[in-house]
Short mmCIF file of C-alpha atoms and ligand atoms in Angstrom, two decimals:
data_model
loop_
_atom_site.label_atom_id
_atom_site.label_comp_id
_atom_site.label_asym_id
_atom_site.label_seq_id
_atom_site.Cartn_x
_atom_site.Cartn_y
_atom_site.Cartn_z
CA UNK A 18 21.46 -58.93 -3.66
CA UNK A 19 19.25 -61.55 -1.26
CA UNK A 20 21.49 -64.38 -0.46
CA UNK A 21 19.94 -67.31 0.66
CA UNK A 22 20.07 -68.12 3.75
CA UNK A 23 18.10 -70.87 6.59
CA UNK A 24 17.23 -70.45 10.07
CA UNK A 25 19.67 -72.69 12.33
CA UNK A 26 19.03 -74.39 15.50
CA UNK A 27 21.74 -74.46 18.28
CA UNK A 28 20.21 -76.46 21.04
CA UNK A 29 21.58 -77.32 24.17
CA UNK A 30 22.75 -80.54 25.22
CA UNK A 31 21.24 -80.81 28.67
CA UNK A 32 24.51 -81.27 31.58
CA UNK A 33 25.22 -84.16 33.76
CA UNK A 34 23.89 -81.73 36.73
CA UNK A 35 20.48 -81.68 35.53
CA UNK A 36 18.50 -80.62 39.08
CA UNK A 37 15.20 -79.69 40.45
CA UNK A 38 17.15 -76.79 42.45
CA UNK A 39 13.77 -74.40 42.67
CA UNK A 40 16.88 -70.99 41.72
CA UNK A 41 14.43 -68.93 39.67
CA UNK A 42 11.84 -67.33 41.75
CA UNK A 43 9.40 -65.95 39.09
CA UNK A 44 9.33 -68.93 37.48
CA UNK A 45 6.46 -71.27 38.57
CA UNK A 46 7.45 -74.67 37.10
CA UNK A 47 11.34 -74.17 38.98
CA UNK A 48 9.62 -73.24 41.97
CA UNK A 49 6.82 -76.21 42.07
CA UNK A 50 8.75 -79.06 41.47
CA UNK A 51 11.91 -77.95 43.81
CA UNK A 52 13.43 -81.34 45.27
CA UNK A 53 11.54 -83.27 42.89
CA UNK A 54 14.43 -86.14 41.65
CA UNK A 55 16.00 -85.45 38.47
CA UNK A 56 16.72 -87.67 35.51
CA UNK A 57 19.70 -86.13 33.57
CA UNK A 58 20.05 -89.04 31.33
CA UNK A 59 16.36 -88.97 30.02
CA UNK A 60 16.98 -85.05 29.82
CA UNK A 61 19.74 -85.14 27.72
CA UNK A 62 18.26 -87.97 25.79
CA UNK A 63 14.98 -86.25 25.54
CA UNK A 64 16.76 -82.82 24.10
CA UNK A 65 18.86 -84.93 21.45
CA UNK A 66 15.00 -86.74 20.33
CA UNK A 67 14.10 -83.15 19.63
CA UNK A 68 16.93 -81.96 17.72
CA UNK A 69 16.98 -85.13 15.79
CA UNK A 70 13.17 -85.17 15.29
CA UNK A 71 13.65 -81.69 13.67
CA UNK A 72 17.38 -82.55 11.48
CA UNK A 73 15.17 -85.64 10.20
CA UNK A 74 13.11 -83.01 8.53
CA UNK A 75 15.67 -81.12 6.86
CA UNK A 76 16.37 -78.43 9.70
CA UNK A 77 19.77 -77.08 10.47
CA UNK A 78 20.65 -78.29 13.59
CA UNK A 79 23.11 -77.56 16.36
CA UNK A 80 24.74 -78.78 19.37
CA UNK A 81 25.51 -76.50 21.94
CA UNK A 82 28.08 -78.20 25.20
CA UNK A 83 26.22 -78.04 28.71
CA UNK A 84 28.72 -76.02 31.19
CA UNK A 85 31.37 -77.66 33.92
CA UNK A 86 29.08 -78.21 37.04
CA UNK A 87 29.71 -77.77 39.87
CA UNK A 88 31.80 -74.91 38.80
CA UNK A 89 34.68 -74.92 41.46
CA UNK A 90 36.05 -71.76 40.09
CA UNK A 91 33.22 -69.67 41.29
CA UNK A 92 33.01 -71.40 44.67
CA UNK A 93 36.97 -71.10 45.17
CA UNK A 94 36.05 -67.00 44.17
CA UNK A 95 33.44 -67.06 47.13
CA UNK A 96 35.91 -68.05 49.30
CA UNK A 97 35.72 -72.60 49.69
CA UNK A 98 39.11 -73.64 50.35
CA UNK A 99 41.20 -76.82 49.77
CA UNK A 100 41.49 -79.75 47.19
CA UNK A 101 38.35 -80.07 44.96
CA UNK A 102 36.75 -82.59 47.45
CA UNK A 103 37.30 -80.16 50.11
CA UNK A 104 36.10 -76.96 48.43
CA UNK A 105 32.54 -79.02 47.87
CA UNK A 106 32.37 -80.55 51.36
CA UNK A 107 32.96 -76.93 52.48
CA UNK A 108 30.07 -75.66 50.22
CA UNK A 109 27.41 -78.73 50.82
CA UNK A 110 27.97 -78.05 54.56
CA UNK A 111 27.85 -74.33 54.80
CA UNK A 112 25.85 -73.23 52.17
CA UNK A 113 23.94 -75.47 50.06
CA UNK A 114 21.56 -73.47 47.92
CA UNK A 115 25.38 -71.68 46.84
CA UNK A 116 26.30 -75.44 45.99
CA UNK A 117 23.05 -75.84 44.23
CA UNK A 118 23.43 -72.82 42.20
CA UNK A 119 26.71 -73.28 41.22
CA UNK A 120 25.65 -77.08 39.83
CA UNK A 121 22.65 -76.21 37.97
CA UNK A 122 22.85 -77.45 34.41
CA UNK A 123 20.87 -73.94 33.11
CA UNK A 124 22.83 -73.67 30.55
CA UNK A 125 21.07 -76.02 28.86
CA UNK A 126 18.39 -73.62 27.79
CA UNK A 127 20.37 -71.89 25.16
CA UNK A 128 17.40 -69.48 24.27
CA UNK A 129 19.61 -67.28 27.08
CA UNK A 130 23.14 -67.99 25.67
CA UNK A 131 22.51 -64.75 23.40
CA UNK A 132 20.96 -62.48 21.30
CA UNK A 133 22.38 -62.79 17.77
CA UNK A 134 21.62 -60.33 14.86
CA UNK A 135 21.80 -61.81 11.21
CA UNK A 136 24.03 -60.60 8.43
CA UNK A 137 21.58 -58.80 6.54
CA UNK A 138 19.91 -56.72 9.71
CA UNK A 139 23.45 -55.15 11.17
CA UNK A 140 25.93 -52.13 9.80
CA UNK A 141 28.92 -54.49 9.01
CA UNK A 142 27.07 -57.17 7.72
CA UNK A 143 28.65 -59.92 9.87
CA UNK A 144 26.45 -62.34 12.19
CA UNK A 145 26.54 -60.60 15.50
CA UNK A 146 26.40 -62.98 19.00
CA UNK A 147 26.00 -60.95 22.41
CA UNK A 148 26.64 -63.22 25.11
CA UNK A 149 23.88 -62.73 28.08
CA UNK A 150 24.81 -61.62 30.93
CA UNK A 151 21.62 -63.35 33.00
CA UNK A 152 22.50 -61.38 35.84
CA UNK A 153 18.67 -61.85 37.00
CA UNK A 154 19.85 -65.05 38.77
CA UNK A 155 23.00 -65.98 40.32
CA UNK A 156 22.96 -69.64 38.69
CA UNK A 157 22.96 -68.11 35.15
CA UNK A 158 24.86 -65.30 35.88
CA UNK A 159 27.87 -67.52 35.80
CA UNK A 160 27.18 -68.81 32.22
CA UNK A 161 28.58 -66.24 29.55
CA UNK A 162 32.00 -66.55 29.66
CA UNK A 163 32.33 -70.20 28.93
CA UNK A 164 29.07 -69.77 26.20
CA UNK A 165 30.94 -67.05 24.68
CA UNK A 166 34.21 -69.10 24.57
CA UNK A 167 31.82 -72.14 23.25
CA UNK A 168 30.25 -69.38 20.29
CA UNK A 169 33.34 -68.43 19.11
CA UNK A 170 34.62 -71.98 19.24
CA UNK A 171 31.72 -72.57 16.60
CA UNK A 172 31.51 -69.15 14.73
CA UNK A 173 35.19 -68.71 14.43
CA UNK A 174 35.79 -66.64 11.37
CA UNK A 175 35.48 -63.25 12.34
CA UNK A 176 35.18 -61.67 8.98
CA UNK A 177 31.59 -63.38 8.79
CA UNK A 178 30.99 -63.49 12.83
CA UNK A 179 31.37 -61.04 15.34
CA UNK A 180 31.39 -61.74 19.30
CA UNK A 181 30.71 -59.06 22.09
CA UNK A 182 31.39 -59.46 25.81
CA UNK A 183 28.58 -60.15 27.70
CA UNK A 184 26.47 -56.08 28.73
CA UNK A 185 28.21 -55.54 32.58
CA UNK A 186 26.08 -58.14 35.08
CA UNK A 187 24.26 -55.35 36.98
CA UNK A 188 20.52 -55.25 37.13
CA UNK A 189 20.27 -51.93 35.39
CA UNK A 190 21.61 -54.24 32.30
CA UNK A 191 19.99 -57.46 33.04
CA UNK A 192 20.14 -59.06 29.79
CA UNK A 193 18.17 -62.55 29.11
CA UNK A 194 19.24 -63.25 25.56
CA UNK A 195 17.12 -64.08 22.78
CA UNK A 196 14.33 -65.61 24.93
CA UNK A 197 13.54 -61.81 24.84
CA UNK A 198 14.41 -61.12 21.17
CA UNK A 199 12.15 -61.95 18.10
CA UNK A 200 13.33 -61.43 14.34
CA UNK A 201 10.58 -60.61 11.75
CA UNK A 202 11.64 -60.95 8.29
CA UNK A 203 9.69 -61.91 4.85
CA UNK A 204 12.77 -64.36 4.03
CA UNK A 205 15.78 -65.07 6.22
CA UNK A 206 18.21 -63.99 3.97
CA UNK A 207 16.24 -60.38 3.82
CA UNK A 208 16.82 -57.57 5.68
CA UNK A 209 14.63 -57.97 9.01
CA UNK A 210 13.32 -56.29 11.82
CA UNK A 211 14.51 -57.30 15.58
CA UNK A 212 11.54 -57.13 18.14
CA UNK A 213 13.19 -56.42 21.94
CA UNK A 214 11.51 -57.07 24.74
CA UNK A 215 12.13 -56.42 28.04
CA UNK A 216 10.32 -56.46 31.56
CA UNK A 217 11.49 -52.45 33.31
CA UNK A 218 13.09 -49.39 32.58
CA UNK A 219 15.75 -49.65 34.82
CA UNK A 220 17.02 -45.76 34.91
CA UNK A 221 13.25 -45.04 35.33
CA UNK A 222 11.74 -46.17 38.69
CA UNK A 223 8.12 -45.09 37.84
CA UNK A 224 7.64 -47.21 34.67
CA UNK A 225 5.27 -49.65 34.29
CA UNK A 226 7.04 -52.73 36.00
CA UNK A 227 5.72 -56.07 37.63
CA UNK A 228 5.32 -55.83 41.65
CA UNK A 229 4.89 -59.95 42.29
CA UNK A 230 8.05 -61.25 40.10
CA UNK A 231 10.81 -59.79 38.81
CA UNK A 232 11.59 -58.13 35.21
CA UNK A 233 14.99 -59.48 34.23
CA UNK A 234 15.66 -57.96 31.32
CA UNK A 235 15.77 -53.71 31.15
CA UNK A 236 15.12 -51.71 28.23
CA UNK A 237 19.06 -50.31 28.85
CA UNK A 238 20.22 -53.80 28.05
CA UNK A 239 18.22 -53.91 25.26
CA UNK A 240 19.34 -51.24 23.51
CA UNK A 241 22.73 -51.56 24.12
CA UNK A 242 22.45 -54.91 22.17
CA UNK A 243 21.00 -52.90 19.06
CA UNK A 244 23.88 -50.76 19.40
CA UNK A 245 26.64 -53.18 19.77
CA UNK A 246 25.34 -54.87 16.84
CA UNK A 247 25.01 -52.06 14.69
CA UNK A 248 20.80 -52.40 14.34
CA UNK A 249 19.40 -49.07 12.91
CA UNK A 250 16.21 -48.09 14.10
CA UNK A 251 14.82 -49.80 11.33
CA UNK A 252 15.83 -52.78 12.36
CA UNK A 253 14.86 -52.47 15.78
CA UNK A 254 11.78 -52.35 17.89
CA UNK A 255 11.73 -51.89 21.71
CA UNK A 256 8.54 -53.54 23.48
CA UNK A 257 7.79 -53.56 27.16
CA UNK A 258 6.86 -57.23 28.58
CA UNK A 259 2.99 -56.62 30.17
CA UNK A 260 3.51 -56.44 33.99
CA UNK A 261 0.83 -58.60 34.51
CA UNK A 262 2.04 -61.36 32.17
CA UNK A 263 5.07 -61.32 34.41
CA UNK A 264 3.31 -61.47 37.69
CA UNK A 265 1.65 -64.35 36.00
CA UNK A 266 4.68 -66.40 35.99
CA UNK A 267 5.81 -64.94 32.16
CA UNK A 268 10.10 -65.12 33.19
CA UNK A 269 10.70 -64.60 29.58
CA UNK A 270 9.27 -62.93 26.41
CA UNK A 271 9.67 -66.92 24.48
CA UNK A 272 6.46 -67.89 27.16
CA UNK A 273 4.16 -65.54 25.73
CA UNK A 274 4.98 -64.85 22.18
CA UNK A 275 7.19 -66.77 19.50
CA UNK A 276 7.84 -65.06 15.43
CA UNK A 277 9.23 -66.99 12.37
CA UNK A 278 9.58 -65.18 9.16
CA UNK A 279 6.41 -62.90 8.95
CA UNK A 280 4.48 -64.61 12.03
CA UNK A 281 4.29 -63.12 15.35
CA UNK A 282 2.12 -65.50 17.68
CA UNK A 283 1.31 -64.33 21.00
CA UNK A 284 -1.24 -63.70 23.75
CA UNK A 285 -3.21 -60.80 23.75
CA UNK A 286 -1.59 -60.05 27.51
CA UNK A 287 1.95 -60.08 26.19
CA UNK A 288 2.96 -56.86 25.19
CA UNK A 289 2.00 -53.38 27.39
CA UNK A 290 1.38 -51.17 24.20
CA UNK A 291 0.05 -53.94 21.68
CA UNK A 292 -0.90 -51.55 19.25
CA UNK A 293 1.93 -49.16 18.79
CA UNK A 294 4.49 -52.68 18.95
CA UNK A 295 2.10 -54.06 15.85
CA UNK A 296 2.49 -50.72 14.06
CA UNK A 297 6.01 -50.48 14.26
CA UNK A 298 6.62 -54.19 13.32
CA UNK A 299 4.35 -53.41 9.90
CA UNK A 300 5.96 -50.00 9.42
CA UNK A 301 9.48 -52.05 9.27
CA UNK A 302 8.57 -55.46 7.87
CA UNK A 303 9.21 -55.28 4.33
CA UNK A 304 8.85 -57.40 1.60
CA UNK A 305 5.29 -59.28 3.68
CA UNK A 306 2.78 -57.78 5.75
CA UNK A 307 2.58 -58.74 9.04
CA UNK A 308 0.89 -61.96 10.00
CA UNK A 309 -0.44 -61.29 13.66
CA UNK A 310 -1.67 -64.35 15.48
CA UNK A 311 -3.06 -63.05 18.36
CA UNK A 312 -4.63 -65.68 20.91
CA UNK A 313 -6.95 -63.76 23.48
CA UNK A 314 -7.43 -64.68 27.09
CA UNK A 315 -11.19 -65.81 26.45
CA UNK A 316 -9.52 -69.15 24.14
CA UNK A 317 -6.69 -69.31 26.29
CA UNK A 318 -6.41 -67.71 29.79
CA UNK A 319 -2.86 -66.69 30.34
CA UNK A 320 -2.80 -69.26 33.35
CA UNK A 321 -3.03 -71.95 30.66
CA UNK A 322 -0.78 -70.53 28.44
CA UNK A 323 2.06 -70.28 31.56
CA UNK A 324 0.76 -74.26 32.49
CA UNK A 325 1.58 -75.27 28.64
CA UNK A 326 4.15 -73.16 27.47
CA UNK A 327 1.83 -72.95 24.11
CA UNK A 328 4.11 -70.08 23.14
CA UNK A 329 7.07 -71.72 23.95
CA UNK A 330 6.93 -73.81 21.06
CA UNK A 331 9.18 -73.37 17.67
CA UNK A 332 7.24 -72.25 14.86
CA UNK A 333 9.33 -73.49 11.97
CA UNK A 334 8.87 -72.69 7.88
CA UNK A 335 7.23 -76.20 5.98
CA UNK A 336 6.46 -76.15 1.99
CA UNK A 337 3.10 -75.48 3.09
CA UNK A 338 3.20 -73.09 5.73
CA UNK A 339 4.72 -73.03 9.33
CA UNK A 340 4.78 -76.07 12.07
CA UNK A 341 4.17 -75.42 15.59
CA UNK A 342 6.41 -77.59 17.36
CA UNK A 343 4.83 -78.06 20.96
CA UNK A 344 5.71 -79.71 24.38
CA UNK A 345 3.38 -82.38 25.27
CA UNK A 346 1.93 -80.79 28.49
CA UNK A 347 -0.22 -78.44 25.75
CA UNK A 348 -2.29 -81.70 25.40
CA UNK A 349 -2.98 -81.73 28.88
CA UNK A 350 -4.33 -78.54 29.06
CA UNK A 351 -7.72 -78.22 27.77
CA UNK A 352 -8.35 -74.76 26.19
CA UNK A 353 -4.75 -74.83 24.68
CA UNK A 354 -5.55 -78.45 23.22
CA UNK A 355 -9.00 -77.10 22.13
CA UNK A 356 -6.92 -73.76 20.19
CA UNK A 357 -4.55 -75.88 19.04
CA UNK A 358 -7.43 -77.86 17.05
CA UNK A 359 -8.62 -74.73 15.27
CA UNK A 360 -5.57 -73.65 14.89
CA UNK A 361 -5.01 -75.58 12.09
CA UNK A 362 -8.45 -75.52 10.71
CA UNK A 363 -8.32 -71.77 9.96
CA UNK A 364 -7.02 -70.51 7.10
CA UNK A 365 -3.73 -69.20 8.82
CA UNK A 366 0.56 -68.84 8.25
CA UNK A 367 0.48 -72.05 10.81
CA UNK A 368 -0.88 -74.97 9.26
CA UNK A 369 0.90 -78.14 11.32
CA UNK A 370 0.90 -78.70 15.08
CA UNK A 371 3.72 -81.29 16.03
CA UNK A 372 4.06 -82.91 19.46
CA UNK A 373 7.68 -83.00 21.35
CA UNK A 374 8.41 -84.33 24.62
CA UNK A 375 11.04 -82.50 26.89
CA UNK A 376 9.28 -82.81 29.94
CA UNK A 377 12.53 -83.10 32.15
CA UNK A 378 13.13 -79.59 31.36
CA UNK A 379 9.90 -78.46 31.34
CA UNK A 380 9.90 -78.89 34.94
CA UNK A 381 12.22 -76.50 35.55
CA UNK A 382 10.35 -73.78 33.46
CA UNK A 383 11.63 -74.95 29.90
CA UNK A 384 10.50 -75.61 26.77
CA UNK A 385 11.36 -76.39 23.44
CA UNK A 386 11.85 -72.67 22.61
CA UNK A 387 13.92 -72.21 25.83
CA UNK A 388 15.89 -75.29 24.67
CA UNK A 389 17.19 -73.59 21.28
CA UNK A 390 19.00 -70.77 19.89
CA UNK A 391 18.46 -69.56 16.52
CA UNK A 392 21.22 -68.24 13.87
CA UNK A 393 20.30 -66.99 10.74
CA UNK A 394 23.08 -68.14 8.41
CA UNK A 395 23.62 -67.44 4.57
CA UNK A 396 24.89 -70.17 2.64
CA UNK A 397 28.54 -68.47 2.84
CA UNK A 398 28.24 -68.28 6.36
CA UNK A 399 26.68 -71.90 7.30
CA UNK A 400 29.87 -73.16 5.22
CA UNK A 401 32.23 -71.08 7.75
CA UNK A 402 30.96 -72.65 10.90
CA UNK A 403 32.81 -75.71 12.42
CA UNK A 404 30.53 -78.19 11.55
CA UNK A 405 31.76 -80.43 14.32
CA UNK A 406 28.77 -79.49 16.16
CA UNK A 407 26.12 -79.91 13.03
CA UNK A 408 23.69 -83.14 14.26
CA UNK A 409 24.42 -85.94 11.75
CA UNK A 410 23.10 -89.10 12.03
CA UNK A 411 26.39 -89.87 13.40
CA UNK A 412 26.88 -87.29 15.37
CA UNK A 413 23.46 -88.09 16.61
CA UNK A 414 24.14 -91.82 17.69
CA UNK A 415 27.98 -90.57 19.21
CA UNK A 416 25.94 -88.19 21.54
CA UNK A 417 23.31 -90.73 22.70
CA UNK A 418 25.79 -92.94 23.20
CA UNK A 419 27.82 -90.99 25.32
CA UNK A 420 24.93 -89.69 27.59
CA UNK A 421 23.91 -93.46 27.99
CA UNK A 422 27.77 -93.77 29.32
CA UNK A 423 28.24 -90.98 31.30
CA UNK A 424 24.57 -89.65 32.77
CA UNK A 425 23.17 -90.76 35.91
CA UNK A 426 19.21 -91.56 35.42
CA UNK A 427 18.75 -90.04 39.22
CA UNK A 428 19.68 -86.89 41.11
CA UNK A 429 18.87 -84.87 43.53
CA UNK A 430 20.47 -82.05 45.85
CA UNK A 431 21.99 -84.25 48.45
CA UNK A 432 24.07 -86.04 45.18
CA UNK A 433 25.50 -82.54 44.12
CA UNK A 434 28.33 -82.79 47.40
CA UNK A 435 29.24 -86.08 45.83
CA UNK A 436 32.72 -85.44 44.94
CA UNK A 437 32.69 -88.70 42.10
CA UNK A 438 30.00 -86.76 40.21
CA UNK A 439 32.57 -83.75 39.94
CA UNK A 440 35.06 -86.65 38.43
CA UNK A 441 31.84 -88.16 35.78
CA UNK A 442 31.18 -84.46 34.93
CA UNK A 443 34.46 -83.65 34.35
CA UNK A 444 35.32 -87.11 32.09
CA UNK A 445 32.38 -87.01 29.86
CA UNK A 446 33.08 -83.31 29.05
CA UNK A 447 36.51 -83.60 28.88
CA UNK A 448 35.20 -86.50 26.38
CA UNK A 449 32.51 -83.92 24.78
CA UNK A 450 34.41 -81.23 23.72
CA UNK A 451 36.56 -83.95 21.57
CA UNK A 452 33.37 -85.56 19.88
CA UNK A 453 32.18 -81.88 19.38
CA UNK A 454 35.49 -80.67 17.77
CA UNK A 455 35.24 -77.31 20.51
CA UNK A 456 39.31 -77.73 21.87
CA UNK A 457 39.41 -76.59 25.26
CA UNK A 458 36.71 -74.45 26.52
CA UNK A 459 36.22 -75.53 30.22
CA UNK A 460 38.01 -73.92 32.95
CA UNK A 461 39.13 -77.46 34.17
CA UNK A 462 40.77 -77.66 30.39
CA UNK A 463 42.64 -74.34 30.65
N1 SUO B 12 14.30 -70.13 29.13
C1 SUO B 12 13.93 -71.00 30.25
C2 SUO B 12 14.86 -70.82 31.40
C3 SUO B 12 14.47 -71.64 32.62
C4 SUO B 12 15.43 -71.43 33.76
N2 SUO B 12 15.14 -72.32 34.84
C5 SUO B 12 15.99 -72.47 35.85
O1 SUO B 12 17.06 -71.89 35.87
C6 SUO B 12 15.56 -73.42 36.95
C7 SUO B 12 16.77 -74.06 37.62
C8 SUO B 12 16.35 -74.75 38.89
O2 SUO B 12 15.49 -74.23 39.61
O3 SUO B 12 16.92 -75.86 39.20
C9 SUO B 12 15.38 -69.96 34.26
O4 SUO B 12 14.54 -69.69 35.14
O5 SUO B 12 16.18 -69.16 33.75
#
């Protein structure tokens, strides 16, 4: 029996940390505006516009908590010493990029929280959430344990929701989340099938794999997802990530290619073995054929498409089709501007192009994909969650006006040592966690 079901948005609430840090080497927009001085207030306030933007129109939407940052616990495991104050005088002095990393507000893009499997796709039938491990990068590495305790703070009840560890942070199971995971379905509440993508073969050294930038996620990883969560083959395809998209500053799958329902729109560079991925997407899709939107390098040169994050847009159902919700730098950029314009003129499953400004995060390589995580619920299931963290109007104007009281509208690296932004950090999510209903889920709570 198909149960009903909608596609919910968890996004993240961007941190009081919110820095131009230049961690993620493979990532071009991290990397170009390094040092560049941050605004964490407009962040933040830029993410909630977005989320509200999109609840306005009827979406589900979520709220996921930014992380504890600086996160003394890591730098007290790497050996700082002393009272708090100490520990980060200790850090700024000796090692700053450690300080930097262990401050960055990444958590923010909660695209890499997880990879969750809907009801109707896995064994048991429950909602499954892997954690990722992000071991690619030190910075996000230290982000699943307090995102799982977060998850299960939201998805408590475990006979609808189940919750894995994060895979074991080694490279051989890098695992980026659902940045690299697309679900294909002909209604959400239908069985679907889960597209997998990943950048190397990590027990295999002569695969395919990129030679400029680094492949973060491994085909090991993603297949141990599909097994924890109980995918069957037909639930489950395995792509490889095109080398050259990833030399071409292509981090994560959600840059080249984004799916809703029976959509898959991507760049013709996105995907190593295009045609066998396409065949096994149609072979499992049931219930709708296959809607391929393929955008070729001749509209859209992949440079472009890394410049505008076109594919890092959401591409959300409408009565009349699907929007294409887009940041505002694919205005700037000619040929994706110029697609965008047909776009809408053809007779196509996207019919609406929306713009969204999140250009805080966008330089520092995310978008309003990378900004979201999305959890297939059934009615049952959307009714089980602790709806603390569902954006009301209310909730809306409580959040706004607690980033207006507790973010700083400039930062930069030299402000991370400063041992009062520790104390701010620690107040307004100390504060957070109450608005949010979470209970204690920082280590600084525990
Ligand atoms: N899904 C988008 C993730 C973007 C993220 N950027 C960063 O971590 C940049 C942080 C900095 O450089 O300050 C990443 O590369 O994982």
């Amino acid at each position: 029996m198909v149960k009903h079901a909608v596609e919910a948005n968890f996004d993240g609430l961007v941190g009081p940390t919110h820095n131009y840090a230049g961690l993620s080497w493979g990532n071009v927009a991290s990397k170009s505006n390094v040092n560049s001085v941050a605004n964490p207030r407009e962040a933040a306030l830029q993410g909630l516009a977005k989320m509200k933007q999109l609840a306005d129109r009827g979406y589900v939407q979520g709220v996921l908590p930014p992380h504890e940052r600086p996160h003394l616990p890591t730098l007290r495991a790497l050996g700082f010493t002393g009272n708090d104050r100490q520990v980060l005088e200790q850090a700024a002095s000796t090692d700053p990029s450690i300080l930097a990393a262990v401050s960055s507000a990444s958590a923010m893009w909660t695209a890499n929280a997880a990879t969750v499997s809907p009801s109707a796709d896995t064994k048991d039938h429950r909602v499954h959430f892997t954690p990722a491990n992000l071991s690619a990068k030190f910075h996000r590495s230290i982000e699943h344990r307090v995102t799982g305790r977060a998850l299960k703070a939201i998805f408590t009840d475990e006979s609808y929701f189940a919750h894995h560890p994060a895979l074991p942070s080694v490279s051989h199971f890098g695992d980026e989340g659902a940045a690299n995971h697309t679900r294909l379905c002909s209604r959400y509440g239908e069985p679907g099938v889960e597209l997998f993508v990943y950048g190397q073969i990590a027990f295999n050294e002569q695969a395919p794999a990129p030679v400029k930038y680094p492949a973060r996620q491994t085909l090991e990883a993603s297949r141990a997802i599909a097994r924890l969560h109980g995918l069957s083959d037909r639930h489950a395809v395995f792509a490889q990530q095109n080398p050259a998209a990833i030399d071409a500053g292509v981090f994560h799958n959600d840059v080249i290619a984004v799916g809703n329902g029976n959509c898959l729109f991507y760049h013709e560079l996105a995907f190593l073995e295009e045609d066998r991925v396409l065949a096994e997407l149609s072979d499992r899709l049931t219930g709708a054929a296959l809607e391929a939107v393929r955008v070729s390098a001749g509209e859209v040169p992949i440079e472009d498409a890394v410049a505008s994050y076109l594919f890092n847009s959401q591409l959300l159902n409408t009565p009349d089709g699907m929007l294409l919700a887009v940041p505002g730098e694919c205005r700037e950029v000619p040929s994706v501007s110029r697609y965008l314009d047909q776009l809408v003129k053809v007779d196509g499953p996207i019919t609406s192009v929306e713009v969204f400004d999140v250009k805080q995060s966008m330089r520092n390589g995310g978008g309003p994909a990378c900004l979201r995580l999305r959890v297939v619920l059934n009615d049952e299931e959307l009714h089980a969650i602790n709806r603390g963290v569902i954006l009301t109007d209310a909730l809306y104007d409580r959040l706004v006006t607690w980033v207006n009281a507790h973010y700083r509208s400039e930062l930069d690296q030299q402000d991370l040592a400063d041992p009062m932004l520790l104390e701010e950090v620690r107040k307004a999510l100390d504060e957070l966690t109450g608005i949010l209903g979470l209970g204690s889920i920082y280590d600084f709570q525990l």
